[in-house]
Every structure is written in C-alpha cells, then in structure tokens.
Short mmCIF file of N, CA, C and O in Angstrom, two decimals:
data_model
loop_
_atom_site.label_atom_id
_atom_site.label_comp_id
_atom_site.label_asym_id
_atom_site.label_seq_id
_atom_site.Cartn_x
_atom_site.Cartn_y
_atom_site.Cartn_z
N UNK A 1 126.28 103.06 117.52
CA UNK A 1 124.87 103.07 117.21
C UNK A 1 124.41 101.64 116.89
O UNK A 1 124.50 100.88 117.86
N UNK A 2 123.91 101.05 115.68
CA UNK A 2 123.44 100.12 115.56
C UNK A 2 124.31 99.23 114.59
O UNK A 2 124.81 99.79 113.62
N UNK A 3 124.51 98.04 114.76
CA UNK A 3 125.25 97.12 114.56
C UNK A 3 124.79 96.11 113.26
O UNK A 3 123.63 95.74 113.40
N UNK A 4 125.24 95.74 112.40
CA UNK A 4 124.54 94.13 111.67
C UNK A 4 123.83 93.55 112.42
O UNK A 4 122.67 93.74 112.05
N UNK A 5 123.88 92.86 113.39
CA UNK A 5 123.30 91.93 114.16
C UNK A 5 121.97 92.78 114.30
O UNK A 5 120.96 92.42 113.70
N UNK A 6 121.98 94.11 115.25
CA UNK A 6 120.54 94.42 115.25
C UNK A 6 119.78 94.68 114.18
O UNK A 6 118.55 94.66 114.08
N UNK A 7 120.95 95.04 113.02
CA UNK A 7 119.73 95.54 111.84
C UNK A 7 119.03 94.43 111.94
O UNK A 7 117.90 94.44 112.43
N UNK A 8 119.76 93.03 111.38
CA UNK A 8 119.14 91.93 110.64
C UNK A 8 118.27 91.19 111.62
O UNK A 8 117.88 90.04 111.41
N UNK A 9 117.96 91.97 112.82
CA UNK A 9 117.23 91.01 114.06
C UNK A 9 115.91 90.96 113.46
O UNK A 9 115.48 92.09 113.27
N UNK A 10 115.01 89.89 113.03
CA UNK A 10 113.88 89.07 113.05
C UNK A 10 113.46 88.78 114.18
O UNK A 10 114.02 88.24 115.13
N UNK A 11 112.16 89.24 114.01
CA UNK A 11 111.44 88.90 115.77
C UNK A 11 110.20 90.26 115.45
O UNK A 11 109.77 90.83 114.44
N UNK A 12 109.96 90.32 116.87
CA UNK A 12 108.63 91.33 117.15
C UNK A 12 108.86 92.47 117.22
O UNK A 12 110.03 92.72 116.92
N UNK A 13 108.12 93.54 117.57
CA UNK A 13 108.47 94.94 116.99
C UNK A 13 109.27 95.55 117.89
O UNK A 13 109.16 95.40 119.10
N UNK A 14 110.09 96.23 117.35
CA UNK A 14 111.36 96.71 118.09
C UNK A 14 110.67 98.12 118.81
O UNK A 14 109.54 98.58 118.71
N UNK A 15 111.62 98.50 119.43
CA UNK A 15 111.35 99.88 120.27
C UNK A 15 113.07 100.68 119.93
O UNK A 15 114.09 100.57 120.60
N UNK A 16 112.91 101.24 118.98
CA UNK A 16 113.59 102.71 118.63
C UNK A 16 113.74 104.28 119.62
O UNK A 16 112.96 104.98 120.26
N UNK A 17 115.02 104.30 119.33
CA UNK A 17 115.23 106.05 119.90
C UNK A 17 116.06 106.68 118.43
O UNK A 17 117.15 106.44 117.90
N UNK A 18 114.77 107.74 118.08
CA UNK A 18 115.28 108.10 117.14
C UNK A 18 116.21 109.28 116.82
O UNK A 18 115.76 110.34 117.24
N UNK A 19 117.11 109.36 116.34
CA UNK A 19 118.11 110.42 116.09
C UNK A 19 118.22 111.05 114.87
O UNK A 19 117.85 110.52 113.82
N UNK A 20 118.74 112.24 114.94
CA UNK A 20 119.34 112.79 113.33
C UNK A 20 120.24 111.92 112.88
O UNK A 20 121.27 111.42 113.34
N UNK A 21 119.48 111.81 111.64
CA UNK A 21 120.13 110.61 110.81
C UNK A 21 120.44 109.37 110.73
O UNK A 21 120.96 108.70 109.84
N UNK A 22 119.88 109.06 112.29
CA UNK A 22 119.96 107.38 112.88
C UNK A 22 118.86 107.08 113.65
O UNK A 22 117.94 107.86 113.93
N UNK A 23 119.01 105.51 114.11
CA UNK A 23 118.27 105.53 115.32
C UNK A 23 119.22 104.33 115.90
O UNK A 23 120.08 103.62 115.38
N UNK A 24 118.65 104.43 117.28
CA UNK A 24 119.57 103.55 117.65
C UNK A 24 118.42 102.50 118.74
O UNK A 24 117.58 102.91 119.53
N UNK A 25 118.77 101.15 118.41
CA UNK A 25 117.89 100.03 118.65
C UNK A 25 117.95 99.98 120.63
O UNK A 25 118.94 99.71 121.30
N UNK A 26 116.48 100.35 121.17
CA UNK A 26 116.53 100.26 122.53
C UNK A 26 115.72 98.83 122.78
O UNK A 26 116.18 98.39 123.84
N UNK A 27 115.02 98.18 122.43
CA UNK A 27 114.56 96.54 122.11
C UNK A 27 114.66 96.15 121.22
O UNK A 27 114.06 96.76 120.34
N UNK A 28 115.34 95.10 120.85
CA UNK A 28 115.38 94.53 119.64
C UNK A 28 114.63 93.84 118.70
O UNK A 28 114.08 92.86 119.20
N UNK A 29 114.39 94.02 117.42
CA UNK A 29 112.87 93.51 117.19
C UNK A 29 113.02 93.61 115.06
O UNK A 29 113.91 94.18 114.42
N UNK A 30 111.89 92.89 114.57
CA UNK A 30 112.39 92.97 113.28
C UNK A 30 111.62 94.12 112.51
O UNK A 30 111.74 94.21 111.29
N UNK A 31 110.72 95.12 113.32
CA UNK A 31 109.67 95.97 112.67
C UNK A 31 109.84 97.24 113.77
O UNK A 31 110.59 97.31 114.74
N UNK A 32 108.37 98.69 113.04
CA UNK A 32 108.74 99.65 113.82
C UNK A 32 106.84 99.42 113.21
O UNK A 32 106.43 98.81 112.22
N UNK A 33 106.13 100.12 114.20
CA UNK A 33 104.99 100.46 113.21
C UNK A 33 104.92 101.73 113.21
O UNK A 33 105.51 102.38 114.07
N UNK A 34 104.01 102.41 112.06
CA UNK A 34 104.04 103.78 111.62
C UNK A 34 103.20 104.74 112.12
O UNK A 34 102.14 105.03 111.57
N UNK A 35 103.63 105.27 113.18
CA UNK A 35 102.63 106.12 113.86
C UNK A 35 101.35 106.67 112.96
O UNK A 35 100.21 106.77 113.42
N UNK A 36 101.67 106.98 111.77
CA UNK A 36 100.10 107.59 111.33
C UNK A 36 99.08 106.27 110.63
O UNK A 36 97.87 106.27 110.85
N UNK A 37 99.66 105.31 109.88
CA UNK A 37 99.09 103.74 109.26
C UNK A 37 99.14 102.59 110.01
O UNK A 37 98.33 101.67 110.00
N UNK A 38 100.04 102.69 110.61
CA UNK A 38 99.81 101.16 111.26
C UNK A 38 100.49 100.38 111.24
O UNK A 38 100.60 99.50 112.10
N UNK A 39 101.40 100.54 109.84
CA UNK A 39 101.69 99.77 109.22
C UNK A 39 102.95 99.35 109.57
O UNK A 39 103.75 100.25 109.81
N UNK A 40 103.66 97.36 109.73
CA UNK A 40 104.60 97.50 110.45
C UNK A 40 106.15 97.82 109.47
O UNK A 40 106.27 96.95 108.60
N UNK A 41 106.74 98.35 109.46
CA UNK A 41 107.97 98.95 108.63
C UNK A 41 109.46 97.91 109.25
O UNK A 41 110.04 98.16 110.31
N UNK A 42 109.89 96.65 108.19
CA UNK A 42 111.16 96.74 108.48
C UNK A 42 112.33 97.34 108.59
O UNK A 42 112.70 98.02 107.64
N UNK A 43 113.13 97.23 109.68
CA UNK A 43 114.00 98.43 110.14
C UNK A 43 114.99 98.72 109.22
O UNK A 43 115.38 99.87 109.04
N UNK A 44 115.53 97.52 108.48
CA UNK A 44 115.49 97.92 107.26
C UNK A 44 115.49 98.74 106.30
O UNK A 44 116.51 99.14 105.74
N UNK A 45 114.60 99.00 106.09
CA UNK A 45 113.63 99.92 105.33
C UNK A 45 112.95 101.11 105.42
O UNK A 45 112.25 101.66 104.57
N UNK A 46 113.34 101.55 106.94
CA UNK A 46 112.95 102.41 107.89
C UNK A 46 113.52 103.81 106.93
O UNK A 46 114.70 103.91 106.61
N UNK A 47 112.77 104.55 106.67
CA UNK A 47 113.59 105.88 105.93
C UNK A 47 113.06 107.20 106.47
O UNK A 47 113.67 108.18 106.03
N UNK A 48 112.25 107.41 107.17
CA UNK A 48 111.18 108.27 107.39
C UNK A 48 110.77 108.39 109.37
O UNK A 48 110.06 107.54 109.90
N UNK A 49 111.29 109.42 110.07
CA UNK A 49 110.90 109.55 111.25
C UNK A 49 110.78 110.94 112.00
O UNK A 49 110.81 111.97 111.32
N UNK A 50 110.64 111.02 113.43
CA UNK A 50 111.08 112.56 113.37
C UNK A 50 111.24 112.04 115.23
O UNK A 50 110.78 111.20 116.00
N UNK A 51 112.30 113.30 115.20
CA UNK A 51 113.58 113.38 116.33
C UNK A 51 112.73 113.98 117.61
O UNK A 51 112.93 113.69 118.79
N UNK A 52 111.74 114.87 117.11
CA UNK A 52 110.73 115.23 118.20
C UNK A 52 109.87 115.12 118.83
O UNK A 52 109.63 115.61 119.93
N UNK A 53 108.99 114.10 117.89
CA UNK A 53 107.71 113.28 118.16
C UNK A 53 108.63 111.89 119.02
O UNK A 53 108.59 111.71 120.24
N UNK A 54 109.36 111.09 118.09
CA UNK A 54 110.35 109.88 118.80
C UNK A 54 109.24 108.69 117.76
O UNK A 54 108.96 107.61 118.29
N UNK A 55 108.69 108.97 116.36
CA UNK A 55 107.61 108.10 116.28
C UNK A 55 108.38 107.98 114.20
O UNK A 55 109.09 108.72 113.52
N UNK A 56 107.97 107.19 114.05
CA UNK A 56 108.32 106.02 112.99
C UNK A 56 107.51 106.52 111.60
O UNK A 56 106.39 106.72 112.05
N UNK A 57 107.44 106.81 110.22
CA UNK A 57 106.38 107.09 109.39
C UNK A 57 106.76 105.75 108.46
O UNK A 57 107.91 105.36 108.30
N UNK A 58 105.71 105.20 107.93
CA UNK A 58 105.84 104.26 106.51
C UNK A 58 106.33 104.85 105.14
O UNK A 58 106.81 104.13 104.26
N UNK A 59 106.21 106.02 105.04
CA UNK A 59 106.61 106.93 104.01
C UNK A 59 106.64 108.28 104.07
O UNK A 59 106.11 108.73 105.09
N UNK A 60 107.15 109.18 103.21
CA UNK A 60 106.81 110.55 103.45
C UNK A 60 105.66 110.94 103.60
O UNK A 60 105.58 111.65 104.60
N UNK A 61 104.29 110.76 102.85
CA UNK A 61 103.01 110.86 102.64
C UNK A 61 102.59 110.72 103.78
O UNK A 61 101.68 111.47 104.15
N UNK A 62 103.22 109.52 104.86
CA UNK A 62 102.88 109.62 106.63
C UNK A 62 103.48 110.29 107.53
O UNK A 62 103.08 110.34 108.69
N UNK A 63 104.86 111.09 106.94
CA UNK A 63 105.29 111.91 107.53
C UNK A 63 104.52 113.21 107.37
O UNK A 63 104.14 113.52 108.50
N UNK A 64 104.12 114.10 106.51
CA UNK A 64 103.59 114.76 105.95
C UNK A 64 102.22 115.02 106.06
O UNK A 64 101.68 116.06 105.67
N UNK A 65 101.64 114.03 106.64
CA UNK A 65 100.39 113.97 106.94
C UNK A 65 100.52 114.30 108.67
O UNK A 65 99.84 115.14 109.26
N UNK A 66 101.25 113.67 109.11
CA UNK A 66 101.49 113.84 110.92
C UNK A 66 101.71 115.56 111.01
O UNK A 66 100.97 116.38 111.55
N UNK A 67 102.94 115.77 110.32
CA UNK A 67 103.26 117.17 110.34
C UNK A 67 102.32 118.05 110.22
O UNK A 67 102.32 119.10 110.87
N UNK A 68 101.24 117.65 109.21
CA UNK A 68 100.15 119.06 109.11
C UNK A 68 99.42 118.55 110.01
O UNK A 68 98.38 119.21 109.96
N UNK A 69 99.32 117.78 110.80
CA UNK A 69 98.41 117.54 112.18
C UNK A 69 98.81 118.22 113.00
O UNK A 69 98.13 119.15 113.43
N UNK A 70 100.28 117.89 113.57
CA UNK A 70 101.08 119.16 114.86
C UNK A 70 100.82 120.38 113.99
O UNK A 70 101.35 121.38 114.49
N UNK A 71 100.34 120.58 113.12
CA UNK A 71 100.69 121.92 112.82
C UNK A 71 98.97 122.65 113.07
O UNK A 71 98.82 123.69 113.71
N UNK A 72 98.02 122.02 112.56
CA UNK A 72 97.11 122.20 112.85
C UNK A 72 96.72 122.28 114.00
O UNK A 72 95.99 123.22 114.33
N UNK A 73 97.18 121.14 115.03
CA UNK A 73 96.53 121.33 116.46
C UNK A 73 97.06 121.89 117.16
O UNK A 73 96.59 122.06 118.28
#
C-alpha cells in the first residue's frame, strides 16, 4: 500500500483510491480536498473517507453531512 516516501510527499494534490482502512496513493501529492468543504486535508491527517463514493471528508461532520445527502437524494 503506501510507503514513507508517499506519505511525506509535499507537492500538489494527490489523487487517492480509497480502501477499507487505507488508501493507497494513485498520484502523488501533499493534500486530498474534501468533497463536501473544500478544504485541502494533509494525507497525513486524512482520517475520514468512504470506499463507495472514492471521495475524501475533512472531518466526520463532512462525512455525515455527505451521507444524509446520498441518503436524501
């Protein structure tokens, strides 16, 4: 899966494939942005995604918010 080297990669926003319990780095890059904010998330720091959408949250509160959207629409 993902290595030191990619965690600690600095640079422009990466492109993720996300997995249960991982993701694994498909461009390398130092950020993800958060499908519902915007906001860019070091990978790092990355704690929050989902395996079905394939999309990135800044926190639970943006996970949680996406979810009652698919759920609504």
């Amino acid at each position: 899966m993902m290595n030191r080297i990619e965690r600690s990669g600095r640079g422009g926003e990466a492109t993720l494939r996300y997995l249960d319990g991982d993701f694994q780095v498909v461009t390398p890059g130092g950020f993800v942005r958060c499908a519902v904010t915007g906001l860019e998330i070091p990978l790092d720091e990355l704690k929050y995604w989902s395996v079905l959408r394939q999309e990135a949250y800044a926190d639970a509160a943006a996970s949680l918010a996406r979810e009652g959207e698919a759920r609504a629409g």
